[in-house]
Amino acid sequence: MSPPCRTRPRNWRKASDPPEYKRKRSWQMSNLPLAGVRVIDMSWLLPGPFCTGILADLGADVVKVEPPSGDYYQDVVPGTYAVINAGKIRRRLDLKSGEGRAELSRLIAQADVLIEGFRPGVMARLGFDFPKVRAINPAIIYASISGYGQSGPLSDRPGHDVNYMAQAGALSIPDTIGKPSARGGLPVGDLSAGLYTAVNIIAALRAKAAGQAEACHIDMSITEAILHMAQVRYADYLSDTAGGRNWHHLLGGNGVFKTSDGVGLALGIVEPKFWNSFWSICGQPPGTETGLSEAERRERIEAEIAARDSAFWEERMTAADLPFTRVLDPAEALSSPLFAERGMIHQVAGPEGRKIPAVALPGKMVPAGRRDSSAF
């Protein structure tokens, strides 16, 4: 089996394609790993577009197919929509019309990958489920992202990130000693499913290029993506006896603490070697933590951190080589010299044409003999 086509058919793009797509972003060069791979993104909201955003950053050509009314995610969170869909062709098709279905069929015939994010059964009603798409393109890689998978007792149930997190048990995992578990601000389920789908697609492209497979259907459950990540916490918890289970990741010196001037400091005193350095700053003897429970250790650290301002702690902890970080807000993080020096921040067109910051794909592939990643 030959590798995915590297030459784009003339009719893959149209003269009406937006200029921001025709001008490839500066870091997308023709020798990117997925250059020439053609992807149709029929998904809405976050998981699918996040996945195809990764593929686009790796060089793939992505056509995002939307209904005539558009993806309503653009109305809810227009900045997020702009960031995860930058660099894609956006095409609105009415799949209830013969013309719209014919246009989608034309795109499918030229594509390497199709991604959809509907509940099971919707693509069949639209006339573009896996068997019918494979009849159009026998080598298609077809990825379905859904909340609970294409089969099973919950496959037809609606849901969002919070529901999938709950079903996978992730909302029961606490992050701080003595405090109940709470949902974080990041949509972990949606993002992890998008990431895992990208991994599966890249693996399928590799298998196709090696002649190991032709068409395939990737069934990605958002709940299962969360479950796979959550096992790193469940493994030790469930290895304890049922009557005495503990969350082994809850350590007194690992968390966020407030200084006297209200600044949050993230402290990572996990390894024993850091304790004596911390106590030295506090004027306490080595081994002060010995004999204390993890909850008691946290209480001691909270009291010490709260007694002095952030300038004191940042100066002393830096000198002591302790693992700490000031808690930054989004604007502070995106303007950090750390990310600027590594070329991680760029600008994309956001709502009403305003430029908004976006983050490049993490990970830099540096060819042998080079000191930077400019070749990629």
Short mmCIF file of C-alpha atoms in Angstrom, two decimals:
data_model
loop_
_atom_site.label_atom_id
_atom_site.label_comp_id
_atom_site.label_asym_id
_atom_site.label_seq_id
_atom_site.Cartn_x
_atom_site.Cartn_y
_atom_site.Cartn_z
CA MET A 1 0.00 0.00 0.00
CA SER A 2 1.42 3.38 -0.95
CA PRO A 3 1.74 6.15 1.65
CA PRO A 4 -0.88 8.91 1.82
CA CYS A 5 -0.89 11.10 -1.27
CA ARG A 6 1.56 13.99 -0.96
CA THR A 7 0.23 15.94 -3.94
CA ARG A 8 -3.00 17.88 -3.50
CA PRO A 9 -5.60 17.43 -6.26
CA ARG A 10 -6.45 20.63 -8.06
CA ASN A 11 -10.01 20.63 -6.76
CA TRP A 12 -9.13 20.11 -3.08
CA ARG A 13 -8.96 23.88 -2.61
CA LYS A 14 -11.15 26.46 -4.28
CA ALA A 15 -10.47 29.97 -5.46
CA SER A 16 -12.91 31.12 -2.78
CA ASP A 17 -10.83 29.65 0.05
CA PRO A 18 -10.06 32.36 2.61
CA PRO A 19 -6.70 34.12 2.22
CA GLU A 20 -5.64 33.22 5.76
CA TYR A 21 -5.61 29.57 4.66
CA LYS A 22 -3.66 30.18 1.45
CA ARG A 23 -0.95 31.97 3.42
CA LYS A 24 0.49 29.11 5.44
CA ARG A 25 1.50 30.07 8.95
CA SER A 26 5.21 30.70 9.28
CA TRP A 27 5.95 27.49 11.21
CA GLN A 28 4.03 25.31 8.71
CA MET A 29 6.55 24.43 6.04
CA SER A 30 6.26 21.88 3.26
CA ASN A 31 8.48 19.38 5.10
CA LEU A 32 6.25 19.10 8.16
CA PRO A 33 5.47 15.45 8.97
CA LEU A 34 1.84 15.51 7.78
CA ALA A 35 2.35 17.77 4.76
CA GLY A 36 0.03 16.59 2.00
CA VAL A 37 -2.34 14.66 4.29
CA ARG A 38 -5.92 15.81 3.68
CA VAL A 39 -8.40 15.89 6.56
CA ILE A 40 -12.14 16.54 6.60
CA ASP A 41 -13.35 17.77 10.00
CA MET A 42 -17.11 17.40 10.41
CA SER A 43 -17.00 17.87 14.21
CA TRP A 44 -18.23 20.78 16.31
CA LEU A 45 -17.31 22.26 19.67
CA LEU A 46 -13.92 21.27 21.13
CA PRO A 47 -12.72 17.61 20.91
CA GLY A 48 -12.68 17.17 17.12
CA PRO A 49 -11.44 20.66 16.20
CA PHE A 50 -8.74 20.40 18.88
CA CYS A 51 -7.63 17.15 17.25
CA THR A 52 -7.59 18.57 13.74
CA GLY A 53 -5.81 21.67 15.03
CA ILE A 54 -2.97 19.37 16.09
CA LEU A 55 -2.98 17.69 12.68
CA ALA A 56 -2.93 21.10 10.97
CA ASP A 57 0.03 22.20 13.09
CA LEU A 58 1.82 19.05 11.89
CA GLY A 59 1.22 20.10 8.29
CA ALA A 60 -2.09 18.48 7.31
CA ASP A 61 -4.59 20.30 5.11
CA VAL A 62 -7.86 20.49 7.04
CA VAL A 63 -11.28 21.35 5.65
CA LYS A 64 -13.76 22.08 8.46
CA VAL A 65 -17.25 21.30 7.22
CA GLU A 66 -19.98 23.20 9.05
CA PRO A 67 -23.76 23.48 8.61
CA PRO A 68 -25.15 26.60 6.91
CA SER A 69 -25.61 28.25 10.32
CA GLY A 70 -21.98 27.55 11.26
CA ASP A 71 -20.48 25.94 14.36
CA TYR A 72 -22.26 27.55 17.31
CA TYR A 73 -19.06 27.21 19.33
CA GLN A 74 -18.01 30.36 17.47
CA ASP A 75 -20.83 32.24 19.17
CA VAL A 76 -20.23 30.78 22.64
CA VAL A 77 -16.42 31.12 22.84
CA PRO A 78 -15.28 32.98 19.72
CA GLY A 79 -11.66 33.28 20.87
CA THR A 80 -11.32 29.55 21.48
CA TYR A 81 -12.99 28.82 18.14
CA ALA A 82 -10.46 31.07 16.37
CA VAL A 83 -7.46 29.48 18.08
CA ILE A 84 -8.35 25.82 17.48
CA ASN A 85 -9.50 26.39 13.91
CA ALA A 86 -6.72 28.66 12.68
CA GLY A 87 -5.22 27.59 9.37
CA LYS A 88 -8.19 25.46 8.27
CA ILE A 89 -10.50 25.90 5.32
CA ARG A 90 -13.99 26.45 6.71
CA ARG A 91 -16.76 25.38 4.38
CA ARG A 92 -20.48 25.50 5.08
CA LEU A 93 -22.51 22.74 3.44
CA ASP A 94 -26.18 21.89 3.63
CA LEU A 95 -26.07 18.10 3.85
CA LYS A 96 -29.84 17.96 3.49
CA SER A 97 -29.45 19.15 -0.09
CA GLY A 98 -28.19 17.16 -3.04
CA GLU A 99 -25.63 19.83 -3.83
CA GLY A 100 -24.20 19.76 -0.30
CA ARG A 101 -23.97 15.97 -0.23
CA ALA A 102 -22.30 15.94 -3.63
CA GLU A 103 -19.70 18.47 -2.50
CA LEU A 104 -18.93 16.46 0.65
CA SER A 105 -18.64 13.28 -1.42
CA ARG A 106 -16.16 15.05 -3.71
CA LEU A 107 -14.06 16.06 -0.70
CA ILE A 108 -14.22 12.55 0.77
CA ALA A 109 -12.98 11.02 -2.48
CA GLN A 110 -9.81 13.11 -2.21
CA ALA A 111 -9.26 12.84 1.55
CA ASP A 112 -7.03 10.71 3.78
CA VAL A 113 -8.95 11.27 7.03
CA LEU A 114 -12.50 12.14 8.08
CA ILE A 115 -13.39 13.10 11.67
CA GLU A 116 -16.90 13.42 13.06
CA GLY A 117 -18.16 14.16 16.56
CA PHE A 118 -21.87 13.38 16.49
CA ARG A 119 -23.81 10.97 18.64
CA PRO A 120 -23.86 7.44 17.18
CA GLY A 121 -26.38 7.15 14.36
CA VAL A 122 -26.30 10.76 13.16
CA MET A 123 -23.76 10.18 10.38
CA ALA A 124 -25.82 7.22 9.15
CA ARG A 125 -28.89 9.46 8.93
CA LEU A 126 -26.85 12.00 7.00
CA GLY A 127 -25.72 9.26 4.61
CA PHE A 128 -22.05 9.41 5.55
CA ASP A 129 -21.40 6.65 8.09
CA PHE A 130 -18.23 4.58 7.80
CA PRO A 131 -19.52 1.94 5.32
CA LYS A 132 -20.88 4.60 2.96
CA VAL A 133 -17.78 6.78 3.22
CA ARG A 134 -15.57 3.75 2.61
CA ALA A 135 -17.59 3.02 -0.54
CA ILE A 136 -16.59 6.49 -1.77
CA ASN A 137 -12.96 6.20 -0.60
CA PRO A 138 -11.75 2.64 0.17
CA ALA A 139 -8.60 3.95 1.92
CA ILE A 140 -10.26 6.44 4.27
CA ILE A 141 -9.29 6.74 7.95
CA TYR A 142 -12.58 7.52 9.67
CA ALA A 143 -12.57 8.78 13.26
CA SER A 144 -15.68 9.09 15.43
CA ILE A 145 -15.46 11.01 18.71
CA SER A 146 -18.41 10.54 21.05
CA GLY A 147 -19.09 10.77 24.75
CA TYR A 148 -19.41 7.08 25.55
CA GLY A 149 -18.32 5.30 22.35
CA GLN A 150 -20.16 3.90 19.35
CA SER A 151 -21.45 0.90 21.32
CA GLY A 152 -22.38 0.04 24.88
CA PRO A 153 -25.23 0.89 27.26
CA LEU A 154 -24.60 4.66 27.28
CA SER A 155 -23.74 5.21 23.61
CA ASP A 156 -26.95 7.16 22.90
CA ARG A 157 -26.82 9.33 26.02
CA PRO A 158 -26.09 13.07 25.65
CA GLY A 159 -23.34 14.65 27.68
CA HIS A 160 -20.54 17.17 28.03
CA ASP A 161 -17.10 17.18 29.62
CA VAL A 162 -18.40 17.28 33.20
CA ASN A 163 -20.58 14.21 32.58
CA TYR A 164 -17.74 12.20 31.08
CA MET A 165 -15.42 13.21 33.92
CA ALA A 166 -18.00 12.01 36.43
CA GLN A 167 -18.61 8.72 34.64
CA ALA A 168 -14.87 7.97 34.51
CA GLY A 169 -14.53 8.65 38.25
CA ALA A 170 -12.22 11.61 37.71
CA LEU A 171 -14.36 14.04 39.72
CA SER A 172 -13.68 11.94 42.82
CA ILE A 173 -9.93 12.60 42.69
CA PRO A 174 -8.96 15.32 45.22
CA ASP A 175 -6.13 17.73 44.51
CA THR A 176 -5.49 19.08 48.00
CA ILE A 177 -5.29 17.44 51.41
CA GLY A 178 -8.32 18.09 53.55
CA LYS A 179 -10.44 19.51 50.73
CA PRO A 180 -13.16 17.75 48.73
CA SER A 181 -12.51 16.96 45.10
CA ALA A 182 -13.58 19.64 42.65
CA ARG A 183 -13.69 19.99 38.92
CA GLY A 184 -10.81 21.98 37.44
CA GLY A 185 -11.21 24.73 34.90
CA LEU A 186 -9.74 22.85 31.94
CA PRO A 187 -12.06 20.56 29.93
CA VAL A 188 -9.79 17.56 30.43
CA GLY A 189 -12.13 15.08 28.76
CA ASP A 190 -12.59 17.05 25.56
CA LEU A 191 -8.89 17.84 25.26
CA SER A 192 -7.68 14.32 26.05
CA ALA A 193 -10.08 12.79 23.54
CA GLY A 194 -8.85 15.19 20.87
CA LEU A 195 -5.24 14.33 21.69
CA TYR A 196 -5.82 10.56 21.73
CA THR A 197 -7.72 10.78 18.44
CA ALA A 198 -4.76 12.56 16.86
CA VAL A 199 -2.44 9.81 18.13
CA ASN A 200 -4.73 7.12 16.68
CA ILE A 201 -4.93 8.90 13.32
CA ILE A 202 -1.16 9.28 13.07
CA ALA A 203 -0.78 5.57 13.95
CA ALA A 204 -3.35 4.67 11.27
CA LEU A 205 -1.52 6.80 8.69
CA ARG A 206 1.70 5.02 9.62
CA ALA A 207 0.05 1.61 9.28
CA LYS A 208 -1.38 2.59 5.90
CA ALA A 209 1.99 3.82 4.68
CA ALA A 210 3.59 0.54 5.80
CA GLY A 211 0.97 -1.50 3.96
CA GLN A 212 -0.41 -2.93 7.20
CA ALA A 213 -3.92 -1.56 6.81
CA GLU A 214 -6.16 0.34 4.45
CA ALA A 215 -9.39 1.89 5.67
CA CYS A 216 -10.16 1.87 9.39
CA HIS A 217 -12.75 3.23 11.80
CA ILE A 218 -11.40 4.85 14.99
CA ASP A 219 -14.01 4.74 17.76
CA MET A 220 -12.93 7.31 20.38
CA SER A 221 -14.89 7.56 23.61
CA ILE A 222 -14.27 10.75 25.58
CA THR A 223 -15.04 8.89 28.80
CA GLU A 224 -12.48 6.21 28.00
CA ALA A 225 -9.88 8.87 27.21
CA ILE A 226 -10.37 10.29 30.71
CA LEU A 227 -10.30 6.81 32.25
CA HIS A 228 -6.95 6.08 30.60
CA MET A 229 -5.43 9.23 32.09
CA ALA A 230 -7.06 8.74 35.49
CA GLN A 231 -5.52 5.31 36.00
CA VAL A 232 -2.29 6.98 37.15
CA ARG A 233 -4.22 8.02 40.27
CA TYR A 234 -6.49 4.97 40.58
CA ALA A 235 -3.68 2.40 40.51
CA ASP A 236 -2.25 3.18 43.96
CA TYR A 237 -5.59 4.09 45.49
CA LEU A 238 -7.09 0.72 44.52
CA SER A 239 -3.98 -1.19 45.53
CA ASP A 240 -4.71 -0.32 49.18
CA THR A 241 -7.11 -2.50 51.14
CA ALA A 242 -10.73 -1.53 50.71
CA GLY A 243 -11.00 -0.32 54.29
CA GLY A 244 -7.92 1.86 54.23
CA ARG A 245 -7.56 3.40 50.79
CA ASN A 246 -5.58 6.59 50.46
CA TRP A 247 -4.78 9.00 47.67
CA HIS A 248 -1.02 8.60 47.44
CA HIS A 249 -0.49 11.78 45.41
CA LEU A 250 -1.66 14.05 48.24
CA LEU A 251 1.55 15.34 49.82
CA GLY A 252 1.80 18.15 52.34
CA GLY A 253 4.54 20.00 50.49
CA ASN A 254 2.94 19.77 47.06
CA GLY A 255 0.34 22.46 46.35
CA VAL A 256 -0.48 26.15 46.15
CA PHE A 257 0.12 28.39 49.16
CA LYS A 258 -0.74 32.07 49.73
CA THR A 259 1.88 34.61 50.83
CA SER A 260 1.18 37.51 53.20
CA ASP A 261 0.56 39.81 50.21
CA GLY A 262 -1.92 37.40 48.65
CA VAL A 263 0.28 35.92 45.92
CA GLY A 264 -0.15 32.24 45.14
CA LEU A 265 3.04 30.17 45.11
CA ALA A 266 3.02 26.64 43.69
CA LEU A 267 5.42 24.58 45.79
CA GLY A 268 6.67 21.11 44.89
CA ILE A 269 8.41 19.71 47.95
CA VAL A 270 7.99 16.10 46.92
CA GLU A 271 11.48 14.64 47.30
CA PRO A 272 12.92 14.52 50.85
CA LYS A 273 15.99 16.53 49.83
CA PHE A 274 13.95 19.73 49.54
CA TRP A 275 12.56 19.72 53.07
CA ASN A 276 15.74 20.81 54.84
CA SER A 277 16.25 23.68 52.38
CA PHE A 278 12.73 24.90 53.07
CA TRP A 279 13.10 24.67 56.85
CA SER A 280 16.39 26.53 56.64
CA ILE A 281 14.63 29.48 55.01
CA CYS A 282 12.03 29.37 57.79
CA GLY A 283 14.65 29.24 60.55
CA GLN A 284 13.49 25.77 61.56
CA PRO A 285 15.75 22.77 62.29
CA PRO A 286 16.29 20.01 59.70
CA GLY A 287 13.74 17.21 59.88
CA THR A 288 10.94 19.42 61.22
CA GLU A 289 8.51 17.47 59.00
CA THR A 290 9.47 14.14 60.61
CA GLY A 291 6.62 12.52 62.49
CA LEU A 292 3.99 14.83 61.01
CA SER A 293 1.15 13.59 58.86
CA GLU A 294 0.84 14.98 55.35
CA ALA A 295 -2.07 17.16 56.53
CA GLU A 296 0.02 18.50 59.40
CA ARG A 297 2.92 19.19 57.06
CA ARG A 298 0.64 21.24 54.85
CA GLU A 299 -0.63 23.22 57.82
CA ARG A 300 2.93 24.05 58.86
CA ILE A 301 3.86 25.19 55.35
CA GLU A 302 0.69 27.27 55.04
CA ALA A 303 1.56 29.10 58.26
CA GLU A 304 5.16 29.73 57.21
CA ILE A 305 4.29 30.96 53.69
CA ALA A 306 1.51 33.21 55.00
CA ALA A 307 3.93 34.92 57.40
CA ARG A 308 6.05 36.57 54.69
CA ASP A 309 5.50 38.33 51.38
CA SER A 310 6.09 36.96 47.88
CA ALA A 311 9.31 38.95 47.33
CA PHE A 312 10.88 37.25 50.35
CA TRP A 313 9.88 33.77 49.24
CA GLU A 314 10.82 34.19 45.59
CA GLU A 315 14.29 35.47 46.50
CA ARG A 316 14.99 32.82 49.14
CA MET A 317 13.49 29.87 47.26
CA THR A 318 15.40 30.75 44.12
CA ALA A 319 18.65 30.89 46.09
CA ALA A 320 17.83 27.55 47.75
CA ASP A 321 16.99 25.90 44.39
CA LEU A 322 13.53 24.88 45.56
CA PRO A 323 10.84 23.85 43.05
CA PHE A 324 8.42 26.77 43.23
CA THR A 325 6.51 28.94 40.77
CA ARG A 326 4.43 32.07 41.13
CA VAL A 327 0.85 31.36 40.03
CA LEU A 328 0.36 33.36 36.82
CA ASP A 329 -2.86 34.51 35.22
CA PRO A 330 -3.39 33.86 31.47
CA ALA A 331 -2.01 37.24 30.37
CA GLU A 332 1.09 36.81 32.53
CA ALA A 333 1.67 33.27 31.27
CA LEU A 334 1.35 34.17 27.59
CA SER A 335 3.73 37.12 27.97
CA SER A 336 6.31 35.12 29.90
CA PRO A 337 9.88 35.29 28.52
CA LEU A 338 9.98 31.50 28.89
CA PHE A 339 7.50 30.99 26.06
CA ALA A 340 8.64 33.98 24.00
CA GLU A 341 12.23 32.75 23.88
CA ARG A 342 11.09 29.30 22.74
CA GLY A 343 8.84 30.72 20.03
CA MET A 344 5.62 29.31 21.48
CA ILE A 345 3.34 32.34 21.10
CA HIS A 346 1.95 33.72 17.85
CA GLN A 347 -1.10 35.73 16.80
CA VAL A 348 -4.25 34.61 14.99
CA ALA A 349 -7.28 36.53 13.79
CA GLY A 350 -9.91 36.48 16.53
CA PRO A 351 -13.40 37.90 16.97
CA GLU A 352 -14.10 40.99 14.86
CA GLY A 353 -10.66 40.68 13.25
CA ARG A 354 -8.77 41.39 16.47
CA LYS A 355 -5.45 39.60 16.89
CA ILE A 356 -5.38 37.19 19.81
CA PRO A 357 -2.51 35.08 21.16
CA ALA A 358 -2.32 31.41 20.27
CA VAL A 359 0.12 28.71 21.30
CA ALA A 360 2.22 26.64 18.90
CA LEU A 361 2.16 22.87 19.07
CA PRO A 362 4.48 21.79 21.92
CA GLY A 363 7.42 19.58 21.12
CA LYS A 364 10.27 20.59 18.84
CA MET A 365 11.65 18.09 16.35
CA VAL A 366 15.29 18.98 15.90
CA PRO A 367 17.07 17.13 13.05
CA ALA A 368 20.45 15.61 13.83
CA GLY A 369 23.23 18.12 13.31
CA ARG A 370 21.05 21.15 14.05
CA ARG A 371 20.67 23.16 17.23
CA ASP A 372 17.18 24.44 16.58
CA SER A 373 13.90 23.23 15.18
CA SER A 374 13.72 25.65 12.25
CA ALA A 375 13.78 22.79 9.73
CA PHE A 376 10.42 21.72 11.02
#
